[in-house]
C-alpha cells in the first residue's frame, strides 16, 4: 500500500483528541484547511511540512527517527520495531524507544506497518513502524552522520565503480579476507562484508599507519571530508612504511573519493567505528552545563544600568537624526561614513551605533522617507512622551517581533546567513538598515533563546542572593539538544541575540534578569511593574559649573537633554554626561530662534546650582554680538502651534518649490503667495487655514492622526493554531459521518486530479520508481490541453520538474510535474 494511503487510514482512525494534539504540534497541516483525511495525509507527508516538524524534534527523537529510517525499506515493506532499533542505539532501552516511536507516530512522522517477512511469532506481536516517504529527502544523504553503503556508492560514483573490482582483487592477493569479485556490485558487497563488524575493522586497522585512528575519529559526526587530490591518491595500493593514513585508507576503499577534493566514509565502516551502533551517545536527559554565579544585586544593577543607558542613547539617536537624517546608499542601507557620523555624535563605536539605529528602526522610531531616501524621525512620536518603563517595553516588544538581526551589522555578507542566500562581493560587509540584516527566523530563535535561558536558570537552582551566569556555549549546547535541526540557525544568531538582550536589560552581569524571566514567560505586565519599582526616575536638573559645563548627575529627562544639546555639546559616556557651553554652541541655539533671556531662564529652572557668572557672560555677550535683525523677502508666513508639522514640511521634497525658511521654532516663511502655499500644503495632507486677506499668514491646524503608527505590541510566534480553526477542521473531516474515531478502515477513494493528494501520490510513485529503476505510465497534458499516456522511466525529480528516459525512443526529456495528471507504476524494470 502507498505510504500516504496508509497514513491516511491511520489518521482517520484517530480520536479527536489525538488529532487536536497533531494540529497543535504541526499547525501547517490545517493552514489552509484540508477537505479530507487523504489530503491531510498527503500534506503531512510533504517535504516542507516534514522539514518543519523535524525542526521541533529533540535529539533523542531525531536519533530514533534516523535509525528507523536506516533500518527500514518502504519499497519492500521492511518495517522495524523498538527491539530492533535497540540493537543499533547504544544506551537505549526498549521502553524508551517505544515511547519515542509513539511520540513520532502522534506527530504523523511514522505510522504503524505490518511486520516484515520472516519475523518470529513473538516478534510479529510487537509494534512495527515505517517513516513517511519524504523523510529520506528531508534528512539528506547522511542520516545520523553515516555515509552511504558501498553498493550505493558503486551505483552513484562511476570512478569508484571502475576501480572497485581491481581494488578488491589487490586486497585479496595481499592476504586480506576479501572475497574476489568480477562485477562492481559483487566487489561492493565484498567490501561491505569485509568491514561489517567492529572486530573485522579492528583487525584491518592493526597494520594501519600512525594517526589513522585520529583521522577516522574526525568522521565521527559526519561522513564526508576534504582531501586534496583524492581520486589520484586512491589509484594505487600503498604498502610502503612511510605512507600517510589518508593514502592508506583510500587505497583500501575505507575512504571513497567523491571528486578531486572530497572523500566519504562508507556506511559499514562508520557503523563499525561506532562499535556496531548507529547511535552511540543516546541520552534522554539534556546536557547540564557548568555555570558560574553572580550576585542577584549585581545582576539587577547591571540590567538597570543597561536599560537606562540604552534609553539615553536612543534619545540621542532621535535628536541626531532629527537634526540631520541618515542618508542611504544607492545599494540600500546606511553607509559607514554616515554611521561614523552617528557614532561620533553618540560618542560610541560604530558597531553599537549601527545596532542602536537598527533597534530604533525596528521600533518605528526611525522610518525611511521614500522621497529623500533618508531615515528620519516620524512626527508626533508617542514614544518620547511615555514613562521610561513603557519606553523600554516598546523597544523590547519591537526587538522580539522583528525579523531583523541587528548584530549582523558589520559582519561579512557571506557569513551572515549560512546556507540561506545573501551573497555579495568578497570582503563586503552588512550595512546598517540594509536588506542583508533580514532574518525571517529571528523572532522564533529569540523566543527559543529566552526560553532556554529561563530553563537553565530554573534548573541551576542557585542559592538565595545568587544567579547563574549563562554564556553562548551553554545556551547553544542546550539548543543543539532541544532542536538539533536548527543548530546552524542558533549558532549564527545566538551571540548577537545575547548581546542585544544584555543591552535591553534582559540579561545583567551574564545572568537572566527578573525582567528577562518575565518576558520569557510572556508576562510583560510583571516586567513593567518590576522596572517601574527599580528604575530611577529621569532627572530634571543639572549641575552648572564655573568651567562652562553642566554635569548630569544621572539620566536626564529626554526633553531636558534635547534642550541642552541645542545650546551645549555633549562629552563623555554613561549617565554622568557633561555638556560643554561654547561660543559656537550658544550661537547654534541663537540661530535656532532662542535668545539670551530664554536660555538663562531655562538654565535657572533646571539647575540645582546658581548660574555661574562666566556662563552668564558667555551667553549674554554671544547674544549681543549675534545679529538681532534679519532682512529678507517673504510673501507668506506659515505658523503652527506644534513644531512637528513644520519639521515634516521642511524635510518634504514636494515643498521645496515654496522656498521655505525657518525663522523661529513655530514660524516658517515662504516666497510663494499665501494661496499658492496653502494649495501645496493641502496636497501634502496638512490642514492650512488662511487668515484675513492681505495678512499673508497661514496657520496649520493640529493633526488628529499620528503618522508612523502606534506602539508595537509583541505577539509570540504562534506554535499552535486557534481552537476555532481546529474545531472547524475537525468538523470538515468528520462531517460526512463515514468514519467514526477508532472505527474499521474503509476503502480509499481515488484522488482528484490536480489535488494536493494526487500530487503527493504521484511524487511518491515517481520517487519509488527512481529507486527501483522501474517503468511508470504517466498521463501527461501538453500545452494545448491534449492528454496522452506515456511509458517512461523516471530518472530524477527536482524543482517542480521530472527528468524521464523514454526506452522506446532512447531519449531523455524533462516534464513539468503540474502537467502530469496521474502516475501508475508497472512491474517492468529497466534492463
Short mmCIF file of N, CA and C in Angstrom, two decimals, residues 25-129:
data_model
loop_
_atom_site.label_atom_id
_atom_site.label_comp_id
_atom_site.label_asym_id
_atom_site.label_seq_id
_atom_site.Cartn_x
_atom_site.Cartn_y
_atom_site.Cartn_z
N UNK A 25 0.69 20.59 17.30
CA UNK A 25 2.13 20.40 17.12
C UNK A 25 2.57 20.74 15.70
N UNK A 26 1.68 20.54 14.72
CA UNK A 26 2.02 20.83 13.32
C UNK A 26 0.92 21.71 12.72
N UNK A 27 0.92 22.99 13.06
CA UNK A 27 -0.19 23.86 12.61
C UNK A 27 -0.27 24.02 11.10
N UNK A 28 0.84 23.79 10.38
CA UNK A 28 0.80 23.95 8.93
C UNK A 28 -0.09 22.91 8.25
N UNK A 29 -0.46 21.84 8.96
CA UNK A 29 -1.29 20.81 8.35
C UNK A 29 -2.70 21.31 8.05
N UNK A 30 -3.16 22.32 8.77
CA UNK A 30 -4.52 22.82 8.53
C UNK A 30 -4.49 24.29 8.14
N UNK A 31 -3.38 24.73 7.59
CA UNK A 31 -3.27 26.11 7.13
C UNK A 31 -2.78 26.12 5.68
N UNK A 32 -3.69 26.21 4.71
CA UNK A 32 -5.16 26.27 4.83
C UNK A 32 -5.75 24.91 5.15
N UNK A 33 -7.06 24.89 5.36
CA UNK A 33 -7.72 23.66 5.73
C UNK A 33 -7.69 22.62 4.62
N UNK A 34 -7.89 21.37 5.00
CA UNK A 34 -7.89 20.25 4.04
C UNK A 34 -9.30 19.68 3.97
N UNK A 35 -9.68 19.12 2.81
CA UNK A 35 -11.07 18.63 2.67
C UNK A 35 -11.32 17.26 3.28
N UNK A 36 -10.27 16.43 3.39
CA UNK A 36 -10.49 15.06 3.88
C UNK A 36 -9.17 14.51 4.43
N UNK A 37 -9.24 13.30 4.95
CA UNK A 37 -8.07 12.68 5.55
C UNK A 37 -7.00 12.34 4.52
N UNK A 38 -7.41 12.04 3.31
CA UNK A 38 -6.42 11.74 2.27
C UNK A 38 -5.55 12.96 1.99
N UNK A 39 -6.19 14.13 1.90
CA UNK A 39 -5.42 15.36 1.69
C UNK A 39 -4.58 15.70 2.91
N UNK A 40 -5.10 15.40 4.11
CA UNK A 40 -4.33 15.63 5.33
C UNK A 40 -3.08 14.76 5.34
N UNK A 41 -3.21 13.50 4.97
CA UNK A 41 -2.04 12.60 4.93
C UNK A 41 -1.05 13.05 3.87
N UNK A 42 -1.56 13.51 2.74
CA UNK A 42 -0.66 13.99 1.69
C UNK A 42 0.13 15.20 2.16
N UNK A 43 -0.54 16.12 2.84
CA UNK A 43 0.18 17.30 3.34
C UNK A 43 1.17 16.91 4.43
N UNK A 44 0.77 16.01 5.32
CA UNK A 44 1.67 15.57 6.39
C UNK A 44 2.89 14.86 5.84
N UNK A 45 2.80 14.32 4.64
CA UNK A 45 3.93 13.63 4.01
C UNK A 45 4.75 14.54 3.12
N UNK A 46 4.30 15.76 2.94
CA UNK A 46 5.02 16.70 2.08
C UNK A 46 6.37 17.07 2.64
N UNK A 47 7.30 17.34 1.76
CA UNK A 47 8.68 17.61 2.17
C UNK A 47 8.78 18.83 3.09
N UNK A 48 8.10 19.92 2.75
CA UNK A 48 8.20 21.14 3.54
C UNK A 48 7.60 20.94 4.92
N UNK A 49 6.44 20.28 4.98
CA UNK A 49 5.80 20.06 6.28
C UNK A 49 6.64 19.15 7.17
N UNK A 50 7.21 18.10 6.59
CA UNK A 50 8.06 17.19 7.38
C UNK A 50 9.31 17.93 7.87
N UNK A 51 9.86 18.79 7.03
CA UNK A 51 11.03 19.55 7.43
C UNK A 51 10.71 20.46 8.62
N UNK A 52 9.56 21.11 8.60
CA UNK A 52 9.16 21.95 9.73
C UNK A 52 8.97 21.12 11.00
N UNK A 53 8.37 19.95 10.84
CA UNK A 53 8.14 19.09 12.01
C UNK A 53 9.46 18.62 12.61
N UNK A 54 10.44 18.29 11.76
CA UNK A 54 11.73 17.82 12.26
C UNK A 54 12.47 18.93 13.01
N UNK A 55 12.23 20.17 12.67
CA UNK A 55 12.90 21.28 13.36
C UNK A 55 12.46 21.39 14.82
N UNK A 56 11.33 20.77 15.18
CA UNK A 56 10.84 20.85 16.56
C UNK A 56 11.21 19.61 17.38
N UNK A 57 11.86 18.62 16.77
CA UNK A 57 12.21 17.40 17.49
C UNK A 57 13.49 17.61 18.28
N UNK A 58 13.57 16.94 19.44
CA UNK A 58 14.81 16.99 20.21
C UNK A 58 15.76 15.88 19.74
N UNK A 59 16.93 15.84 20.34
CA UNK A 59 17.96 14.91 19.86
C UNK A 59 17.54 13.45 19.99
N UNK A 60 16.99 12.97 21.12
CA UNK A 60 16.58 11.55 21.18
C UNK A 60 15.54 11.21 20.12
N UNK A 61 14.58 12.10 19.89
CA UNK A 61 13.58 11.82 18.85
C UNK A 61 14.23 11.72 17.47
N UNK A 62 15.15 12.64 17.18
CA UNK A 62 15.81 12.60 15.89
C UNK A 62 16.67 11.36 15.75
N UNK A 63 17.34 10.93 16.81
CA UNK A 63 18.18 9.75 16.74
C UNK A 63 17.36 8.49 16.47
N UNK A 64 16.22 8.37 17.13
CA UNK A 64 15.36 7.21 16.89
C UNK A 64 14.79 7.26 15.47
N UNK A 65 14.38 8.45 15.02
CA UNK A 65 13.82 8.58 13.68
C UNK A 65 14.85 8.26 12.60
N UNK A 66 16.08 8.74 12.77
CA UNK A 66 17.12 8.46 11.79
C UNK A 66 17.49 6.97 11.78
N UNK A 67 17.51 6.36 12.95
CA UNK A 67 17.81 4.92 13.00
C UNK A 67 16.70 4.12 12.33
N UNK A 68 15.45 4.51 12.57
CA UNK A 68 14.32 3.85 11.91
C UNK A 68 14.43 4.00 10.40
N UNK A 69 14.82 5.17 9.96
CA UNK A 69 14.98 5.40 8.52
C UNK A 69 16.06 4.49 7.93
N UNK A 70 17.15 4.28 8.66
CA UNK A 70 18.26 3.49 8.14
C UNK A 70 17.95 2.00 8.08
N UNK A 71 17.10 1.52 8.97
CA UNK A 71 16.89 0.07 9.02
C UNK A 71 15.52 -0.35 8.49
N UNK A 72 14.85 0.54 7.75
CA UNK A 72 13.58 0.18 7.11
C UNK A 72 13.69 0.41 5.61
N UNK A 73 12.77 -0.20 4.91
CA UNK A 73 12.71 -0.04 3.46
C UNK A 73 11.24 -0.05 3.05
N UNK A 74 10.74 1.12 2.69
CA UNK A 74 9.33 1.22 2.32
C UNK A 74 9.02 0.49 1.03
N UNK A 75 10.00 0.39 0.12
CA UNK A 75 9.76 -0.27 -1.16
C UNK A 75 9.48 -1.76 -0.99
N UNK A 76 10.15 -2.36 -0.03
CA UNK A 76 9.95 -3.80 0.21
C UNK A 76 9.03 -4.06 1.39
N UNK A 77 8.59 -2.99 2.08
CA UNK A 77 7.73 -3.16 3.24
C UNK A 77 8.46 -3.64 4.48
N UNK A 78 9.78 -3.45 4.52
CA UNK A 78 10.58 -3.91 5.66
C UNK A 78 10.47 -2.87 6.77
N UNK A 79 9.64 -3.15 7.77
CA UNK A 79 9.43 -2.24 8.89
C UNK A 79 10.35 -2.62 10.05
N UNK A 80 10.28 -1.85 11.14
CA UNK A 80 11.15 -2.11 12.30
C UNK A 80 10.37 -1.83 13.57
N UNK A 81 10.79 -2.48 14.64
CA UNK A 81 10.17 -2.33 15.95
C UNK A 81 11.19 -1.80 16.95
N UNK A 82 10.73 -1.47 18.14
CA UNK A 82 11.61 -0.94 19.17
C UNK A 82 12.74 -1.90 19.52
N UNK A 83 12.50 -3.22 19.70
CA UNK A 83 13.63 -4.12 19.97
C UNK A 83 14.66 -4.15 18.85
N UNK A 84 14.22 -4.02 17.61
CA UNK A 84 15.18 -3.97 16.50
C UNK A 84 16.05 -2.72 16.59
N UNK A 85 15.44 -1.60 16.92
CA UNK A 85 16.19 -0.36 17.00
C UNK A 85 17.14 -0.36 18.19
N UNK A 86 16.75 -1.04 19.28
CA UNK A 86 17.60 -1.07 20.47
C UNK A 86 18.98 -1.64 20.16
N UNK A 87 19.06 -2.59 19.24
CA UNK A 87 20.35 -3.18 18.89
C UNK A 87 21.29 -2.19 18.22
N UNK A 88 20.72 -1.10 17.67
CA UNK A 88 21.52 -0.13 16.95
C UNK A 88 21.73 1.18 17.70
N UNK A 89 21.09 1.31 18.88
CA UNK A 89 21.19 2.55 19.67
C UNK A 89 21.82 2.20 21.01
N UNK A 90 23.03 2.62 21.21
CA UNK A 90 23.76 2.29 22.43
C UNK A 90 23.19 3.08 23.61
N UNK A 91 22.88 2.38 24.69
CA UNK A 91 22.41 3.03 25.91
C UNK A 91 20.92 3.24 25.98
N UNK A 92 20.16 2.76 25.00
CA UNK A 92 18.71 2.95 24.99
C UNK A 92 18.02 1.69 25.48
N UNK A 93 16.85 1.87 26.05
CA UNK A 93 16.01 0.75 26.46
C UNK A 93 14.85 0.60 25.50
N UNK A 94 14.27 -0.59 25.45
CA UNK A 94 13.14 -0.82 24.57
C UNK A 94 11.98 0.09 24.95
N UNK A 95 11.76 0.28 26.24
CA UNK A 95 10.65 1.13 26.69
C UNK A 95 10.83 2.57 26.24
N UNK A 96 12.08 3.08 26.35
CA UNK A 96 12.34 4.46 25.94
C UNK A 96 12.14 4.63 24.43
N UNK A 97 12.65 3.67 23.65
CA UNK A 97 12.49 3.75 22.19
C UNK A 97 11.02 3.65 21.82
N UNK A 98 10.28 2.79 22.52
CA UNK A 98 8.86 2.63 22.22
C UNK A 98 8.11 3.93 22.49
N UNK A 99 8.46 4.62 23.58
CA UNK A 99 7.81 5.91 23.88
C UNK A 99 8.13 6.94 22.81
N UNK A 100 9.37 6.96 22.38
CA UNK A 100 9.76 7.94 21.35
C UNK A 100 9.09 7.62 20.02
N UNK A 101 8.99 6.34 19.67
CA UNK A 101 8.29 5.97 18.44
C UNK A 101 6.82 6.38 18.51
N UNK A 102 6.23 6.22 19.68
CA UNK A 102 4.83 6.63 19.83
C UNK A 102 4.68 8.14 19.68
N UNK A 103 5.63 8.90 20.23
CA UNK A 103 5.56 10.36 20.07
C UNK A 103 5.73 10.76 18.60
N UNK A 104 6.58 10.05 17.87
CA UNK A 104 6.74 10.33 16.45
C UNK A 104 5.50 9.93 15.66
N UNK A 105 4.83 8.88 16.11
CA UNK A 105 3.58 8.50 15.47
C UNK A 105 2.51 9.54 15.72
N UNK A 106 2.47 10.09 16.92
CA UNK A 106 1.50 11.15 17.21
C UNK A 106 1.73 12.37 16.33
N UNK A 107 2.97 12.59 15.91
CA UNK A 107 3.30 13.71 15.03
C UNK A 107 3.14 13.36 13.56
N UNK A 108 2.66 12.16 13.27
CA UNK A 108 2.44 11.69 11.90
C UNK A 108 3.73 11.66 11.09
N UNK A 109 4.85 11.44 11.76
CA UNK A 109 6.13 11.27 11.07
C UNK A 109 6.43 9.80 10.81
N UNK A 110 5.82 8.92 11.57
CA UNK A 110 5.89 7.48 11.33
C UNK A 110 4.47 6.92 11.46
N UNK A 111 4.25 5.75 10.94
CA UNK A 111 2.95 5.12 11.09
C UNK A 111 3.14 3.62 11.23
N UNK A 112 2.13 2.98 11.78
CA UNK A 112 2.20 1.53 12.00
C UNK A 112 2.23 0.80 10.67
N UNK A 113 2.93 -0.34 10.67
CA UNK A 113 3.07 -1.14 9.46
C UNK A 113 3.06 -2.62 9.84
N UNK A 114 2.87 -3.46 8.84
CA UNK A 114 2.90 -4.91 9.07
C UNK A 114 4.33 -5.36 9.34
N UNK A 115 4.51 -6.40 10.13
CA UNK A 115 5.88 -6.91 10.38
C UNK A 115 6.51 -7.39 9.08
N UNK A 116 7.82 -7.33 8.97
CA UNK A 116 8.49 -7.83 7.76
C UNK A 116 8.41 -9.35 7.68
N UNK A 117 8.63 -9.87 6.49
CA UNK A 117 8.57 -11.33 6.30
C UNK A 117 9.69 -11.99 7.08
N UNK A 118 9.39 -13.17 7.62
CA UNK A 118 10.39 -13.93 8.34
C UNK A 118 10.49 -13.62 9.81
N UNK A 119 9.64 -12.72 10.34
CA UNK A 119 9.69 -12.39 11.75
C UNK A 119 9.04 -13.52 12.56
N UNK A 120 9.61 -13.81 13.70
CA UNK A 120 9.07 -14.85 14.56
C UNK A 120 7.69 -14.45 15.07
N UNK A 121 6.87 -15.41 15.50
CA UNK A 121 5.54 -15.07 16.02
C UNK A 121 5.60 -14.08 17.19
N UNK A 122 6.63 -14.23 18.04
CA UNK A 122 6.75 -13.28 19.15
C UNK A 122 7.08 -11.89 18.63
N UNK A 123 7.95 -11.81 17.64
CA UNK A 123 8.30 -10.51 17.08
C UNK A 123 7.14 -9.88 16.33
N UNK A 124 6.26 -10.72 15.75
CA UNK A 124 5.12 -10.18 14.99
C UNK A 124 4.12 -9.49 15.90
N UNK A 125 4.13 -9.80 17.20
CA UNK A 125 3.22 -9.16 18.13
C UNK A 125 3.68 -7.75 18.51
N UNK A 126 4.91 -7.42 18.23
CA UNK A 126 5.43 -6.09 18.56
C UNK A 126 4.93 -5.06 17.54
N UNK A 127 4.94 -3.80 17.95
CA UNK A 127 4.52 -2.72 17.06
C UNK A 127 5.65 -2.39 16.09
N UNK A 128 5.36 -2.44 14.81
CA UNK A 128 6.33 -2.13 13.77
C UNK A 128 5.94 -0.83 13.09
N UNK A 129 6.95 -0.10 12.61
CA UNK A 129 6.72 1.23 12.06
C UNK A 129 7.48 1.43 10.76
#
